[in-house]
């Protein structure tokens, strides 16, 4: 299908995870793809201003790695060559929750990698920019999505370059395009375009919970035993603290402490260690208590998960697609955001291949993509929303059968802690490799119901 055309030029706003993956996807059907990124793009893996979350550990779920491999065959090899740590989620990850034993340790058929977010992004950018159709322009801030007067059809963007002249005197540049993909994470340009053209804004589902991150990097000696990742989850609704430890490139370890509500993990060295010690079980504290911290402790506050239901809008402008966090920002504690953005990019590629045989391939592209994205996001949302809603202080509409759903999830989790096959299935669901409905198979359902009845 390569070479079948949907349009001449596509413009992507933002060179984050979703934007880079979308650019690669668009090459199947466009002559030219231009990615405009507001930040100057570093040649080495360091955090940058436009991605403030990049200072905090980012787990790449196996579903995200698969989406990357589908888009860019051999991407795992690129990651390994760049220094990422290959890991088997069944064997190399310690998953703990108070009162629940460690799941059977076993090697799964699938794997993932651990690394810093800047290394993942740089490896992806290096790979994507090799494509002859793709140009990535750093230091270009998109100011507006442009429409043809009267029709409301998107025709391109206007952007400003970072130069020495004061911002008010810089003249915006216009870049025409047949398709604009908004991978800016905030999505405000898309919302502004909908408003300016008199269209309805998408309805939002919001789940509000104050979540606070404190992250630090440690060098050896980290006493993680054979584990490459340690995840200590709280037991809702009483426990509020999480702790994560991730291996990273260059023999570094990333440690993340998470508190909910008014429970804010400290950002001074002693306070950080003390907080880690109070997380039960204290495996992460035990691993880092004699390790050397490298650099500052950084903090991040997350207020709410927001899902904008663009896919339910009747009147979408031709030539405009939001993707990634611009559609749905998920609570980061479940590590799903990048995977969802990557799976959306993958789905976009498949859709472009299908639509390109249509007489007017762009006519229904936006609507179909966004309707599919609604379905794609559902599992990730359900997986993270449920545990969030178990906390009484969480804001958001609770399903009528919340109690039943939480009991079901609790039973699945308990069986997974003692049964190897179940553990692999549940892990594959958590890694967004398998759909949630895999739990509805009759034999699985029977076992879960038995477990629910036993408690
Ligand atoms: C603290 C924290 C921890 C997280 N941990 C994980 C994790 O462990 N695993 C996981 O999968 N996800 C995690 N996430 C979520 C993940 O970071 C996002 O879901 C993911 O980066 C979304 O990709 P995106 O392309 O939509 O946005 P981003 O990757 O954020 O990229 C947006 C890009 O757009 C650029 N941009 C914005 N406006 C403009 C403009 N006007 N013009 C030009 N460029 C612009 C920005 O500079 C940026 O480069 C975490 C998030 C947070 C906040």
GROMACS .gro file of C-alpha atoms and ligand atoms in nm:
model
  508
    1UNK     CA    1   0.000   0.000   0.000
    2UNK     CA    2   0.305   0.227   0.033
    3UNK     CA    3   0.279   0.526  -0.198
    4UNK     CA    4  -0.102   0.539  -0.203
    5UNK     CA    5  -0.177   0.899  -0.143
    6UNK     CA    6  -0.411   1.077   0.094
    7UNK     CA    7  -0.254   1.421   0.069
    8UNK     CA    8   0.060   1.615  -0.017
    9UNK     CA    9   0.168   1.754   0.316
   10UNK     CA   10   0.082   1.671   0.676
   11UNK     CA   11   0.192   1.886   0.968
   12UNK     CA   12   0.234   1.748   1.319
   13UNK     CA   13   0.229   1.982   1.619
   14UNK     CA   14   0.476   1.855   1.879
   15UNK     CA   15   0.772   1.616   1.868
   16UNK     CA   16   0.681   1.420   2.180
   17UNK     CA   17   0.600   1.051   2.182
   18UNK     CA   18   0.264   1.078   2.003
   19UNK     CA   19   0.386   1.335   1.748
   20UNK     CA   20   0.692   1.136   1.644
   21UNK     CA   21   0.496   0.812   1.613
   22UNK     CA   22   0.218   0.989   1.419
   23UNK     CA   23   0.475   1.138   1.179
   24UNK     CA   24   0.603   0.790   1.101
   25UNK     CA   25   0.247   0.665   1.047
   26UNK     CA   26   0.166   0.950   0.809
   27UNK     CA   27   0.451   0.862   0.571
   28UNK     CA   28   0.240   0.581   0.424
   29UNK     CA   29   0.003   0.831   0.263
   30UNK     CA   30   0.163   1.176   0.245
   31UNK     CA   31   0.449   1.306   0.029
   32UNK     CA   32   0.584   1.519   0.308
   33UNK     CA   33   0.544   1.526   0.686
   34UNK     CA   34   0.664   1.829   0.882
   35UNK     CA   35   0.685   1.811   1.262
   36UNK     CA   36   0.691   2.149   1.437
   37UNK     CA   37   0.822   2.147   1.793
   38UNK     CA   38   0.836   2.452   2.019
   39UNK     CA   39   1.150   2.335   2.203
   40UNK     CA   40   1.498   2.329   2.060
   41UNK     CA   41   1.561   1.958   2.030
   42UNK     CA   42   1.863   1.830   2.219
   43UNK     CA   43   2.117   1.597   2.055
   44UNK     CA   44   2.164   1.408   2.382
   45UNK     CA   45   1.906   1.245   2.612
   46UNK     CA   46   1.826   1.527   2.854
   47UNK     CA   47   1.490   1.657   2.977
   48UNK     CA   48   1.340   1.956   2.795
   49UNK     CA   49   1.095   2.230   2.888
   50UNK     CA   50   0.802   2.123   2.668
   51UNK     CA   51   0.794   1.779   2.833
   52UNK     CA   52   0.823   1.859   3.205
   53UNK     CA   53   0.717   1.504   3.293
   54UNK     CA   54   1.035   1.382   3.123
   55UNK     CA   55   1.229   1.431   3.447
   56UNK     CA   56   1.023   1.151   3.601
   57UNK     CA   57   1.052   0.780   3.530
   58UNK     CA   58   0.843   0.657   3.238
   59UNK     CA   59   0.763   0.287   3.215
   60UNK     CA   60   0.715   0.161   2.860
   61UNK     CA   61   0.443  -0.104   2.867
   62UNK     CA   62   0.488  -0.406   2.641
   63UNK     CA   63   0.182  -0.289   2.441
   64UNK     CA   64   0.369   0.035   2.366
   65UNK     CA   65   0.682  -0.149   2.261
   66UNK     CA   66   0.473  -0.366   2.029
   67UNK     CA   67   0.314  -0.056   1.871
   68UNK     CA   68   0.663   0.090   1.820
   69UNK     CA   69   0.791  -0.233   1.666
   70UNK     CA   70   0.492  -0.240   1.429
   71UNK     CA   71   0.562   0.117   1.319
   72UNK     CA   72   0.940   0.091   1.321
   73UNK     CA   73   1.057  -0.269   1.294
   74UNK     CA   74   1.368  -0.332   1.506
   75UNK     CA   75   1.295  -0.046   1.745
   76UNK     CA   76   1.366  -0.266   2.049
   77UNK     CA   77   1.713  -0.330   1.909
   78UNK     CA   78   1.764   0.048   1.875
   79UNK     CA   79   1.664   0.093   2.238
   80UNK     CA   80   1.904  -0.177   2.354
   81UNK     CA   81   2.186  -0.022   2.151
   82UNK     CA   82   2.111   0.316   2.307
   83UNK     CA   83   2.157   0.162   2.654
   84UNK     CA   84   1.800   0.072   2.759
   85UNK     CA   85   1.768  -0.227   2.993
   86UNK     CA   86   1.578  -0.522   2.847
   87UNK     CA   87   1.341  -0.678   3.096
   88UNK     CA   88   1.097  -0.961   3.126
   89UNK     CA   89   0.788  -0.833   3.313
   90UNK     CA   90   0.720  -1.181   3.459
   91UNK     CA   91   1.069  -1.228   3.595
   92UNK     CA   92   1.241  -0.894   3.642
   93UNK     CA   93   0.959  -0.697   3.805
   94UNK     CA   94   0.874  -0.711   4.175
   95UNK     CA   95   0.511  -0.613   4.215
   96UNK     CA   96   0.404  -0.565   4.575
   97UNK     CA   97   0.093  -0.467   4.759
   98UNK     CA   98   0.050  -0.496   5.135
   99UNK     CA   99  -0.121  -0.821   5.230
  100UNK     CA  100  -0.076  -0.974   4.887
  101UNK     CA  101   0.208  -1.214   4.810
  102UNK     CA  102   0.452  -1.179   4.523
  103UNK     CA  103   0.311  -1.328   4.200
  104UNK     CA  104   0.482  -1.644   4.070
  105UNK     CA  105   0.815  -1.548   3.913
  106UNK     CA  106   0.826  -1.673   3.556
  107UNK     CA  107   0.954  -1.571   3.216
  108UNK     CA  108   0.686  -1.441   2.982
  109UNK     CA  109   0.714  -1.474   2.604
  110UNK     CA  110   0.712  -1.096   2.576
  111UNK     CA  111   0.935  -0.825   2.713
  112UNK     CA  112   0.988  -0.451   2.745
  113UNK     CA  113   1.269  -0.205   2.820
  114UNK     CA  114   1.352   0.033   3.104
  115UNK     CA  115   1.521   0.365   3.033
  116UNK     CA  116   1.479   0.735   3.099
  117UNK     CA  117   1.205   0.914   2.908
  118UNK     CA  118   1.459   1.143   2.729
  119UNK     CA  119   1.645   0.834   2.602
  120UNK     CA  120   1.326   0.678   2.469
  121UNK     CA  121   1.226   1.001   2.297
  122UNK     CA  122   1.569   1.063   2.148
  123UNK     CA  123   1.590   0.706   2.015
  124UNK     CA  124   1.247   0.748   1.858
  125UNK     CA  125   1.336   1.085   1.709
  126UNK     CA  126   1.662   0.953   1.564
  127UNK     CA  127   1.473   0.671   1.397
  128UNK     CA  128   1.185   0.884   1.267
  129UNK     CA  129   1.404   1.162   1.126
  130UNK     CA  130   1.579   0.906   0.903
  131UNK     CA  131   1.265   0.885   0.692
  132UNK     CA  132   1.315   1.085   0.376
  133UNK     CA  133   0.962   1.227   0.390
  134UNK     CA  134   0.992   1.358   0.748
  135UNK     CA  135   1.135   1.692   0.858
  136UNK     CA  136   1.145   1.779   1.228
  137UNK     CA  137   1.183   2.150   1.300
  138UNK     CA  138   1.273   2.242   1.656
  139UNK     CA  139   1.220   2.593   1.794
  140UNK     CA  140   0.890   2.634   1.603
  141UNK     CA  141   0.591   2.714   1.818
  142UNK     CA  142   0.254   2.666   1.649
  143UNK     CA  143   0.033   2.964   1.727
  144UNK     CA  144  -0.286   2.874   1.542
  145UNK     CA  145  -0.453   2.609   1.331
  146UNK     CA  146  -0.572   2.780   1.013
  147UNK     CA  147  -0.899   2.720   0.830
  148UNK     CA  148  -1.026   2.813   0.485
  149UNK     CA  149  -1.252   3.111   0.531
  150UNK     CA  150  -1.617   3.016   0.537
  151UNK     CA  151  -1.579   2.637   0.507
  152UNK     CA  152  -1.406   2.560   0.837
  153UNK     CA  153  -1.175   2.314   0.661
  154UNK     CA  154  -0.824   2.305   0.807
  155UNK     CA  155  -0.560   2.430   0.565
  156UNK     CA  156  -0.247   2.450   0.778
  157UNK     CA  157  -0.092   2.623   1.075
  158UNK     CA  158   0.087   2.942   1.163
  159UNK     CA  159   0.401   2.921   1.374
  160UNK     CA  160   0.672   3.137   1.522
  161UNK     CA  161   1.037   3.053   1.528
  162UNK     CA  162   1.251   3.113   1.832
  163UNK     CA  163   1.484   3.390   1.737
  164UNK     CA  164   1.636   3.679   1.922
  165UNK     CA  165   1.371   3.935   1.829
  166UNK     CA  166   1.110   4.009   2.101
  167UNK     CA  167   0.809   3.778   2.068
  168UNK     CA  168   0.569   4.066   1.989
  169UNK     CA  169   0.772   4.168   1.682
  170UNK     CA  170   0.813   3.821   1.532
  171UNK     CA  171   0.601   3.754   1.225
  172UNK     CA  172   0.425   3.418   1.220
  173UNK     CA  173   0.500   3.187   0.927
  174UNK     CA  174   0.218   3.002   0.752
  175UNK     CA  175   0.263   2.638   0.660
  176UNK     CA  176  -0.011   2.492   0.443
  177UNK     CA  177  -0.111   2.129   0.490
  178UNK     CA  178  -0.384   1.882   0.392
  179UNK     CA  179  -0.381   1.737   0.743
  180UNK     CA  180  -0.282   1.880   1.081
  181UNK     CA  181  -0.218   1.638   1.368
  182UNK     CA  182  -0.231   1.801   1.709
  183UNK     CA  183   0.017   1.612   1.927
  184UNK     CA  184   0.079   1.908   2.157
  185UNK     CA  185  -0.050   1.717   2.464
  186UNK     CA  186  -0.259   2.016   2.579
  187UNK     CA  187  -0.476   2.024   2.265
  188UNK     CA  188  -0.570   2.387   2.318
  189UNK     CA  189  -0.513   2.481   1.952
  190UNK     CA  190  -0.767   2.219   1.843
  191UNK     CA  191  -1.020   2.344   2.097
  192UNK     CA  192  -0.958   2.704   1.983
  193UNK     CA  193  -1.017   2.601   1.620
  194UNK     CA  194  -1.343   2.425   1.705
  195UNK     CA  195  -1.458   2.734   1.895
  196UNK     CA  196  -1.351   2.978   1.624
  197UNK     CA  197  -1.545   2.783   1.361
  198UNK     CA  198  -1.859   2.771   1.575
  199UNK     CA  199  -1.838   2.399   1.647
  200UNK     CA  200  -1.925   2.218   1.968
  201UNK     CA  201  -1.643   2.128   2.207
  202UNK     CA  202  -1.603   1.765   2.309
  203UNK     CA  203  -1.765   1.644   2.631
  204UNK     CA  204  -1.511   1.550   2.894
  205UNK     CA  205  -1.494   1.270   3.146
  206UNK     CA  206  -1.285   1.380   3.442
  207UNK     CA  207  -1.152   1.188   3.738
  208UNK     CA  208  -0.990   1.420   3.988
  209UNK     CA  209  -0.734   1.318   4.243
  210UNK     CA  210  -0.437   1.517   4.367
  211UNK     CA  211  -0.131   1.306   4.291
  212UNK     CA  212   0.219   1.421   4.380
  213UNK     CA  213   0.543   1.289   4.235
  214UNK     CA  214   0.896   1.318   4.374
  215UNK     CA  215   1.168   1.155   4.165
  216UNK     CA  216   1.539   1.103   4.204
  217UNK     CA  217   1.813   0.917   4.024
  218UNK     CA  218   2.054   0.690   4.212
  219UNK     CA  219   2.376   0.522   4.116
  220UNK     CA  220   2.515   0.202   4.261
  221UNK     CA  221   2.505   0.032   4.503
  222UNK     CA  222   2.131  -0.025   4.460
  223UNK     CA  223   2.026  -0.347   4.632
  224UNK     CA  224   1.745  -0.456   4.400
  225UNK     CA  225   1.860  -0.818   4.390
  226UNK     CA  226   1.777  -0.964   4.051
  227UNK     CA  227   1.492  -0.721   3.993
  228UNK     CA  228   1.508  -0.446   3.734
  229UNK     CA  229   1.182  -0.283   3.839
  230UNK     CA  230   1.009  -0.269   4.178
  231UNK     CA  231   0.652  -0.144   4.203
  232UNK     CA  232   0.493  -0.099   4.545
  233UNK     CA  233   0.124  -0.021   4.515
  234UNK     CA  234  -0.098   0.111   4.794
  235UNK     CA  235  -0.399  -0.075   4.921
  236UNK     CA  236  -0.700   0.152   4.861
  237UNK     CA  237  -0.872   0.324   5.024
  238UNK     CA  238  -0.644   0.354   5.329
  239UNK     CA  239  -0.292   0.361   5.189
  240UNK     CA  240  -0.196   0.666   4.984
  241UNK     CA  241   0.165   0.605   4.893
  242UNK     CA  242   0.333   0.435   4.599
  243UNK     CA  243   0.700   0.372   4.533
  244UNK     CA  244   0.861   0.271   4.203
  245UNK     CA  245   1.220   0.183   4.123
  246UNK     CA  246   1.329   0.147   3.760
  247UNK     CA  247   1.661   0.045   3.612
  248UNK     CA  248   1.783   0.291   3.348
  249UNK     CA  249   2.071   0.342   3.106
  250UNK     CA  250   2.427   0.393   3.236
  251UNK     CA  251   2.373   0.184   3.551
  252UNK     CA  252   2.139   0.444   3.693
  253UNK     CA  253   1.820   0.376   3.887
  254UNK     CA  254   1.519   0.603   3.884
  255UNK     CA  255   1.314   0.622   4.202
  256UNK     CA  256   0.968   0.764   4.215
  257UNK     CA  257   0.765   0.832   4.527
  258UNK     CA  258   0.397   0.910   4.482
  259UNK     CA  259   0.148   1.044   4.735
  260UNK     CA  260  -0.221   1.119   4.703
  261UNK     CA  261  -0.431   1.403   4.843
  262UNK     CA  262  -0.237   1.606   5.099
  263UNK     CA  263   0.034   1.342   5.124
  264UNK     CA  264   0.319   1.510   4.932
  265UNK     CA  265   0.651   1.325   4.906
  266UNK     CA  266   0.937   1.554   5.013
  267UNK     CA  267   1.208   1.679   4.781
  268UNK     CA  268   1.497   1.703   5.025
  269UNK     CA  269   1.733   1.405   5.044
  270UNK     CA  270   1.659   1.298   5.404
  271UNK     CA  271   1.285   1.352   5.371
  272UNK     CA  272   1.283   1.152   5.045
  273UNK     CA  273   1.448   0.852   5.212
  274UNK     CA  274   1.227   0.874   5.521
  275UNK     CA  275   0.913   0.880   5.303
  276UNK     CA  276   1.042   0.578   5.109
  277UNK     CA  277   1.096   0.397   5.439
  278UNK     CA  278   0.733   0.454   5.536
  279UNK     CA  279   0.597   0.288   5.221
  280UNK     CA  280   0.491  -0.066   5.303
  281UNK     CA  281   0.649  -0.306   5.220
  282UNK     CA  282   0.975  -0.112   5.230
  283UNK     CA  283   1.163  -0.296   4.951
  284UNK     CA  284   1.245   0.026   4.765
  285UNK     CA  285   1.387   0.193   5.072
  286UNK     CA  286   1.595  -0.119   5.140
  287UNK     CA  287   1.724  -0.106   4.783
  288UNK     CA  288   1.833   0.260   4.789
  289UNK     CA  289   1.926   0.328   5.152
  290UNK     CA  290   2.300   0.291   5.082
  291UNK     CA  291   2.293   0.420   4.723
  292UNK     CA  292   2.426   0.753   4.601
  293UNK     CA  293   2.178   1.007   4.470
  294UNK     CA  294   2.275   1.183   4.147
  295UNK     CA  295   2.133   1.531   4.089
  296UNK     CA  296   1.830   1.705   4.232
  297UNK     CA  297   1.497   1.561   4.341
  298UNK     CA  298   1.219   1.682   4.109
  299UNK     CA  299   0.849   1.717   4.176
  300UNK     CA  300   0.534   1.706   3.967
  301UNK     CA  301   0.170   1.754   4.057
  302UNK     CA  302  -0.113   1.583   3.869
  303UNK     CA  303  -0.470   1.695   3.935
  304UNK     CA  304  -0.699   1.495   3.713
  305UNK     CA  305  -0.736   1.246   3.431
  306UNK     CA  306  -0.927   1.403   3.142
  307UNK     CA  307  -1.080   1.223   2.847
  308UNK     CA  308  -1.207   1.453   2.571
  309UNK     CA  309  -1.462   1.264   2.368
  310UNK     CA  310  -1.379   1.405   2.024
  311UNK     CA  311  -1.499   1.076   1.875
  312UNK     CA  312  -1.856   1.158   1.978
  313UNK     CA  313  -1.866   1.496   1.800
  314UNK     CA  314  -2.087   1.508   1.493
  315UNK     CA  315  -1.914   1.800   1.326
  316UNK     CA  316  -1.539   1.757   1.306
  317UNK     CA  317  -1.333   1.978   1.080
  318UNK     CA  318  -1.181   1.807   0.778
  319UNK     CA  319  -0.804   1.786   0.802
  320UNK     CA  320  -0.761   1.795   1.181
  321UNK     CA  321  -0.668   1.513   1.417
  322UNK     CA  322  -0.578   1.539   1.785
  323UNK     CA  323  -0.373   1.246   1.919
  324UNK     CA  324  -0.219   1.127   2.247
  325UNK     CA  325  -0.266   1.341   2.558
  326UNK     CA  326  -0.454   1.597   2.348
  327UNK     CA  327  -0.739   1.341   2.349
  328UNK     CA  328  -0.688   1.174   2.684
  329UNK     CA  329  -0.456   1.244   2.974
  330UNK     CA  330  -0.442   0.940   3.197
  331UNK     CA  331  -0.329   0.924   3.557
  332UNK     CA  332   0.044   0.860   3.509
  333UNK     CA  333   0.076   0.620   3.803
  334UNK     CA  334  -0.041   0.337   3.576
  335UNK     CA  335   0.217   0.416   3.306
  336UNK     CA  336  -0.022   0.395   3.011
  337UNK     CA  337  -0.006   0.739   2.840
  338UNK     CA  338   0.277   0.672   2.596
  339UNK     CA  339   0.140   0.331   2.504
  340UNK     CA  340  -0.204   0.473   2.425
  341UNK     CA  341  -0.046   0.748   2.209
  342UNK     CA  342   0.165   0.488   2.025
  343UNK     CA  343  -0.129   0.255   1.970
  344UNK     CA  344  -0.329   0.548   1.831
  345UNK     CA  345  -0.047   0.625   1.587
  346UNK     CA  346  -0.043   0.263   1.481
  347UNK     CA  347  -0.416   0.264   1.431
  348UNK     CA  348  -0.380   0.586   1.225
  349UNK     CA  349  -0.135   0.412   0.994
  350UNK     CA  350  -0.372   0.120   0.938
  351UNK     CA  351  -0.660   0.357   0.878
  352UNK     CA  352  -0.464   0.561   0.624
  353UNK     CA  353  -0.386   0.244   0.435
  354UNK     CA  354  -0.754   0.153   0.429
  355UNK     CA  355  -0.887   0.500   0.351
  356UNK     CA  356  -0.642   0.571   0.072
  357UNK     CA  357  -0.851   0.370  -0.174
  358UNK     CA  358  -1.153   0.597  -0.103
  359UNK     CA  359  -1.239   0.867  -0.355
  360UNK     CA  360  -1.188   1.136  -0.091
  361UNK     CA  361  -0.973   0.971   0.178
  362UNK     CA  362  -0.967   1.276   0.406
  363UNK     CA  363  -1.345   1.309   0.418
  364UNK     CA  364  -1.400   1.055   0.696
  365UNK     CA  365  -1.047   1.017   0.830
  366UNK     CA  366  -1.094   1.234   1.139
  367UNK     CA  367  -1.427   1.089   1.237
  368UNK     CA  368  -1.314   0.727   1.194
  369UNK     CA  369  -0.982   0.783   1.370
  370UNK     CA  370  -1.142   0.954   1.669
  371UNK     CA  371  -1.422   0.697   1.696
  372UNK     CA  372  -1.159   0.418   1.696
  373UNK     CA  373  -0.952   0.611   1.950
  374UNK     CA  374  -1.255   0.612   2.186
  375UNK     CA  375  -1.256   0.232   2.178
  376UNK     CA  376  -0.880   0.209   2.210
  377UNK     CA  377  -0.873   0.433   2.519
  378UNK     CA  378  -1.157   0.247   2.695
  379UNK     CA  379  -0.946  -0.033   2.846
  380UNK     CA  380  -0.670   0.196   2.969
  381UNK     CA  381  -0.927   0.431   3.121
  382UNK     CA  382  -1.115   0.150   3.291
  383UNK     CA  383  -0.793  -0.004   3.425
  384UNK     CA  384  -0.680   0.321   3.586
  385UNK     CA  385  -1.014   0.479   3.673
  386UNK     CA  386  -1.136   0.190   3.885
  387UNK     CA  387  -0.856   0.192   4.141
  388UNK     CA  388  -0.869   0.573   4.150
  389UNK     CA  389  -1.241   0.568   4.223
  390UNK     CA  390  -1.180   0.331   4.514
  391UNK     CA  391  -1.057   0.637   4.708
  392UNK     CA  392  -1.356   0.826   4.855
  393UNK     CA  393  -1.190   1.166   4.798
  394UNK     CA  394  -1.155   1.105   4.421
  395UNK     CA  395  -1.380   1.337   4.218
  396UNK     CA  396  -1.575   1.195   3.926
  397UNK     CA  397  -1.884   1.002   3.834
  398UNK     CA  398  -1.887   0.656   3.988
  399UNK     CA  399  -2.045   0.368   3.799
  400UNK     CA  400  -2.344   0.221   3.982
  401UNK     CA  401  -2.171  -0.116   4.001
  402UNK     CA  402  -1.839   0.027   4.128
  403UNK     CA  403  -1.834  -0.196   4.439
  404UNK     CA  404  -1.890  -0.507   4.230
  405UNK     CA  405  -1.622  -0.404   3.980
  406UNK     CA  406  -1.372  -0.340   4.259
  407UNK     CA  407  -1.447  -0.679   4.415
  408UNK     CA  408  -1.397  -0.839   4.072
  409UNK     CA  409  -1.064  -0.662   4.026
  410UNK     CA  410  -0.955  -0.757   4.377
  411UNK     CA  411  -1.034  -1.123   4.307
  412UNK     CA  412  -0.841  -1.116   3.976
  413UNK     CA  413  -0.544  -0.964   4.152
  414UNK     CA  414  -0.549  -1.227   4.430
  415UNK     CA  415  -0.565  -1.519   4.185
  416UNK     CA  416  -0.282  -1.362   3.981
  417UNK     CA  417  -0.069  -1.355   4.296
  418UNK     CA  418  -0.075  -1.734   4.321
  419UNK     CA  419  -0.145  -1.869   3.970
  420UNK     CA  420   0.121  -1.839   3.700
  421UNK     CA  421  -0.108  -1.853   3.393
  422UNK     CA  422  -0.348  -1.605   3.547
  423UNK     CA  423  -0.060  -1.379   3.638
  424UNK     CA  424   0.057  -1.371   3.277
  425UNK     CA  425  -0.292  -1.296   3.149
  426UNK     CA  426  -0.347  -1.015   3.399
  427UNK     CA  427  -0.002  -0.873   3.323
  428UNK     CA  428  -0.073  -0.877   2.949
  429UNK     CA  429  -0.394  -0.682   3.017
  430UNK     CA  430  -0.209  -0.433   3.236
  431UNK     CA  431   0.054  -0.391   2.963
  432UNK     CA  432  -0.225  -0.320   2.712
  433UNK     CA  433  -0.128  -0.624   2.505
  434UNK     CA  434  -0.461  -0.798   2.562
  435UNK     CA  435  -0.808  -0.647   2.598
  436UNK     CA  436  -0.990  -0.634   2.932
  437UNK     CA  437  -1.260  -0.854   2.788
  438UNK     CA  438  -1.015  -1.146   2.801
  439UNK     CA  439  -1.132  -1.166   3.164
  440UNK     CA  440  -1.481  -1.245   3.042
  441UNK     CA  441  -1.393  -1.586   2.900
  442UNK     CA  442  -1.619  -1.842   3.071
  443UNK     CA  443  -1.345  -2.039   3.254
  444UNK     CA  444  -1.174  -1.721   3.377
  445UNK     CA  445  -1.504  -1.571   3.483
  446UNK     CA  446  -1.596  -1.887   3.675
  447UNK     CA  447  -1.269  -1.878   3.872
  448UNK     CA  448  -1.302  -1.510   3.951
  449UNK     CA  449  -1.660  -1.555   4.070
  450UNK     CA  450  -1.552  -1.846   4.290
  451UNK     CA  451  -1.280  -1.628   4.440
  452UNK     CA  452  -1.526  -1.343   4.499
  453UNK     CA  453  -1.765  -1.579   4.675
  454UNK     CA  454  -1.487  -1.712   4.898
  455UNK     CA  455  -1.409  -1.371   5.054
  456LIG     C1  456   0.467   1.273   3.589
  456LIG     C2  457   0.429   1.189   3.470
  456LIG     C3  458   0.475   1.058   3.459
  456LIG     C4  459   0.438   0.979   3.350
  456LIG     N1  460   0.479   0.849   3.345
  456LIG     C5  461   0.444   0.773   3.240
  456LIG     C6  462   0.486   0.637   3.231
  456LIG     O1  463   0.550   0.584   3.320
  456LIG     N2  464   0.450   0.566   3.120
  456LIG     C7  465   0.372   0.620   3.021
  456LIG     O2  466   0.342   0.552   2.923
  456LIG     N3  467   0.329   0.748   3.028
  456LIG     C8  468   0.362   0.824   3.134
  456LIG     N4  469   0.319   0.954   3.141
  456LIG     C9  470   0.233   1.006   3.032
  456LIG    C10  471   0.315   1.046   2.909
  456LIG     O3  472   0.414   1.140   2.946
  456LIG    C11  473   0.223   1.106   2.803
  456LIG     O4  474   0.105   1.031   2.796
  456LIG    C12  475   0.285   1.107   2.665
  456LIG     O5  476   0.405   1.178   2.663
  456LIG    C13  477   0.185   1.169   2.566
  456LIG     O6  478   0.246   1.193   2.443
  456LIG     P1  479   0.203   1.323   2.360
  456LIG     O7  480   0.279   1.313   2.233
  456LIG     O8  481   0.058   1.336   2.356
  456LIG     O9  482   0.257   1.446   2.446
  456LIG     P2  483   0.408   1.482   2.486
  456LIG    O10  484   0.494   1.363   2.476
  456LIG    O11  485   0.397   1.552   2.618
  456LIG    O12  486   0.457   1.584   2.374
  456LIG    C14  487   0.391   1.707   2.347
  456LIG    C15  488   0.490   1.790   2.265
  456LIG    O13  489   0.424   1.898   2.205
  456LIG    C16  490   0.507   2.015   2.213
  456LIG     N5  491   0.421   2.132   2.199
  456LIG    C17  492   0.323   2.173   2.282
  456LIG     N6  493   0.262   2.284   2.233
  456LIG    C18  494   0.324   2.312   2.115
  456LIG    C19  495   0.307   2.415   2.017
  456LIG     N7  496   0.213   2.511   2.029
  456LIG     N8  497   0.388   2.414   1.909
  456LIG    C20  498   0.485   2.319   1.894
  456LIG     N9  499   0.505   2.220   1.985
  456LIG    C21  500   0.426   2.217   2.092
  456LIG    C22  501   0.573   1.998   2.349
  456LIG    O14  502   0.689   2.078   2.361
  456LIG    C23  503   0.603   1.848   2.348
  456LIG    O15  504   0.725   1.821   2.287
  456LIG    C24  505   0.353   1.033   3.250
  456LIG    C25  506   0.305   1.164   3.261
  456LIG    C26  507   0.340   1.240   3.371
  456LIG    C27  508   0.282   1.378   3.383
   0.00000   0.00000   0.00000
